[in-house]
Every structure is written in structure tokens, then in C-alpha cells.
C-alpha positions in Angstrom: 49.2 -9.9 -22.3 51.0 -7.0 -23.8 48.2 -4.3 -22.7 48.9 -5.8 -19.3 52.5 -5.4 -19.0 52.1 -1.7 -20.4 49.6 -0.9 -17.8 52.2 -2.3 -15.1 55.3 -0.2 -16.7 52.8 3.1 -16.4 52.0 2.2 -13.1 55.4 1.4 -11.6 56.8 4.5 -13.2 53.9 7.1 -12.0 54.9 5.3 -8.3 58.3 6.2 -8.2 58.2 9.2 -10.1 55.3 10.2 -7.6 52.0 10.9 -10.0 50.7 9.1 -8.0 51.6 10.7 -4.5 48.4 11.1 -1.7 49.9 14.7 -1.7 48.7 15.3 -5.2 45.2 14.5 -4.7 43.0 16.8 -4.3 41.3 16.5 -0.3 37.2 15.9 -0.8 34.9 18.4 -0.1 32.8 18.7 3.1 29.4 16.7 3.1 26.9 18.7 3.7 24.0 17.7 5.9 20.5 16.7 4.0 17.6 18.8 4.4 15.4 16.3 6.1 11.9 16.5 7.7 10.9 13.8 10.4 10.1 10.8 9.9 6.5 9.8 11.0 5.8 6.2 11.7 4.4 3.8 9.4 0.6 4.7 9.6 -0.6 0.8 9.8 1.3 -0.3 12.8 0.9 2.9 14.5 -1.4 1.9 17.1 -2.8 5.7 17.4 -3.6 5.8 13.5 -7.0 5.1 11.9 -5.5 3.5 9.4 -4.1 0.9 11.7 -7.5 0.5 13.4 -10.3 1.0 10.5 -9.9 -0.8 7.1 -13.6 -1.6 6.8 -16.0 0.2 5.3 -20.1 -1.0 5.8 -22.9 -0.8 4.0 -26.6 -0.6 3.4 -28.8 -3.7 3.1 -28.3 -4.2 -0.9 -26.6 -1.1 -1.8 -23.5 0.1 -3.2 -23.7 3.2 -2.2 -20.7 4.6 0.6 -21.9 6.2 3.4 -20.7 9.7 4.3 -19.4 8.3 7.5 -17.0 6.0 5.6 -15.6 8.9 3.1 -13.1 10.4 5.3 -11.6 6.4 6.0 -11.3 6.2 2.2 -9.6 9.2 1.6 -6.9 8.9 4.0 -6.1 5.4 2.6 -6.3 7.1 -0.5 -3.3 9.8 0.7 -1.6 6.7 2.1 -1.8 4.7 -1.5 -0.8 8.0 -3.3 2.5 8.3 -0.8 3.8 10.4 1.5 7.4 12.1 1.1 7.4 12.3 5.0 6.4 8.7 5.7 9.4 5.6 5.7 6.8 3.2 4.5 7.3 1.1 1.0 5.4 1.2 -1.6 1.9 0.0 -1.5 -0.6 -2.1 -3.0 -4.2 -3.4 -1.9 -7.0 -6.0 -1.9 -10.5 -4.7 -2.4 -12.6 -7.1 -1.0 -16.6 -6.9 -1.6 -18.8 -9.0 1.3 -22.3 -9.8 1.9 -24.4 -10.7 4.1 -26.1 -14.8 4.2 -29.6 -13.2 2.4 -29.6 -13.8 -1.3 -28.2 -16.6 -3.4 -24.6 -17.1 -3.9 -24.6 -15.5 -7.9 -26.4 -12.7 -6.0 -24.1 -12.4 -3.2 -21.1 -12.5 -5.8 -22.3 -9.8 -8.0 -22.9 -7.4 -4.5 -19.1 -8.3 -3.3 -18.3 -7.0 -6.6 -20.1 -4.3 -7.1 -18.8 -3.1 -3.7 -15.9 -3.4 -4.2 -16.0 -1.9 -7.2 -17.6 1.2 -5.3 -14.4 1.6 -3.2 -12.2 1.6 -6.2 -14.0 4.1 -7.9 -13.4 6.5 -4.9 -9.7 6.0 -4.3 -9.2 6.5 -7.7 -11.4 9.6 -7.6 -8.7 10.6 -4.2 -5.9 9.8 -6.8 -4.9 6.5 -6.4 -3.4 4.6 -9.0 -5.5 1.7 -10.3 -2.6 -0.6 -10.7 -1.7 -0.6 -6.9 -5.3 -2.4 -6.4 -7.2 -5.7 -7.2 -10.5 -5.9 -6.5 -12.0 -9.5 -5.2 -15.5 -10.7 -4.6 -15.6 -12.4 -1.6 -19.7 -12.5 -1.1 -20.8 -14.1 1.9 -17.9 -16.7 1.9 -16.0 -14.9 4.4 -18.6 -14.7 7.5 -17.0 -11.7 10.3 -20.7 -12.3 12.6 -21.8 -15.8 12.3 -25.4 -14.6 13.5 -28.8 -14.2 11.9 -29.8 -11.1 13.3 -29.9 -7.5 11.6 -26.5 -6.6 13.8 -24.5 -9.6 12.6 -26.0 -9.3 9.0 -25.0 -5.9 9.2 -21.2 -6.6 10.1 -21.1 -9.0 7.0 -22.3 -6.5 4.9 -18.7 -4.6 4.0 -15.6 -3.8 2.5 -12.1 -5.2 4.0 -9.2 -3.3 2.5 -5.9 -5.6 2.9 -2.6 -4.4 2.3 -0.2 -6.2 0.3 3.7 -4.8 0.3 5.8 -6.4 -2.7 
């Protein structure tokens, strides 16, 4: 309580005295402007951007292995997961989720999911992603996109869905 009533003597006296006058304080200097580039739009609502459109990458009957066609997908969701200064997008993460088609058993359809998955991973780590911003699921044949069994609906099961997940 004594602090209290010093602080108040200090204060009254600077007032009247006029230490504490608006004319004494110094004026603030101008704000300058930012440097700022544009702001692009946030490339997975942006109905012109591929990575709106395209999060699926197909495969082979049985293999792992991506297709050349799908590379160019994976590394621009790559430079997406890496970030992009110019971008006003938060911070993301992804599901890597492995299918297969209805051929197989379910252990073997697992382990493909998996392993495709897994193939994915590898190569947006190789484009410099950060493994911690993924998870990668086996889905196997569980999640049917082309209920039909002919070679073109087999062949649309056959994949990898990439699913992004904001905190």
C-alpha cells in the first residue's frame, strides 16, 4: 500500500509540473509501406489449379511403381507441402491413402495400399517435403471409386488419393 501511494505522489506531481506534457513526447515516425508481392489464391480451391482438380495418382495392375504421367502432379503437391512465401494458405498436412482394386485377398490388397502409398511418400519427400506433415493409410480395396468388374473400373480403384488435412 505504501508503493502505491508513492507511485500516485510521482504521478500527480509529474502532471502538474508537466513531465508528463503530450508536448514532450516525441511524434512517432512515419510507417513505411511493406514490400509485398501478390497474393495468389489458395491453389486447392482455385478452380483453374491442378491441384484443386488432380489429387489422384493411378497405377499399374500390382505395381508400385509411379508413372511418369503422375510425377509432375506429385511434385507440385510437393512445392505446395514445402510452402510458398507468395501463397495466403496455412500450413499443411496430408493423408496418403494406398487403394486396390477387388482382385487379390484382403491381406494382399492391404499390403498393395501400403506399399503405394508408401511409394508416394517416398517422392514427396525426395521433392522436399517434410515427413511429419504426412500419414500414410492403407485403405485396400475398402474404399471402391468404380463399383464395376471390368479392366476400366478395376483400373480407377487402383490409386492413390492425397487428402488434405489443415490443423
Amino acid at each position: 500500500m505504501h508503493q502505491f501511494k508513492k507511485l500516485f505522489l510521482v504521478c500527480a506531481i509529474a502532471m502538474f509540473t508537466g513531465a508528463a506534457n503530450a508536448e514532450n513526447i516525441p511524434p512517432q515516425p512515419p510507417v513505411r509501406p511493406c514490400a509485398s508481392s501478390p497474393m495468389l489464391p489458395d491453389p486447392l480451391i482455385d478452380p483453374q489449379s491442378p491441384l484443386a482438380q488432380y489429387r489422384t495418382i493411378y497405377f499399374d495392375v500390382n505395381s508400385i511403381a509411379i508413372k511418369d504421367e503422375f510425377q509432375s502432379l506429385i511434385e507440385a503437391h510437393g512445392a505446395l507441402l514445402r510452402g510458398d512465401p507468395t501463397r495466403n494458405v496455412p500450413s499443411r498436412r496430408i493423408r496418403i491413402m494406398g487403394n486396390a482394386d477387388d482382385r487379390g485377398s484382403y491381406e494382399y490388397n492391404q499390403a498393395l495400399g501400403a506399399a503405394r502409398a508408401e511409394a508416394v511418400f517416398r517422392a514427396l519427400v525426395a521433392c522436399g517435403v517434410q515427413k511429419e506433415r504426412m500419414s500414410v493409410w492403407s485403405i485396400g480395396r475398402e474404399r471402391i471409386k468404380a463399383k464395376g468388374r471390368d479392366e476400366a473400373s478395376r483400373a480407377e480403384n487402383r490409386r492413390v488419393d492425397i487428402e488434405y488435412v489443415t490443423d
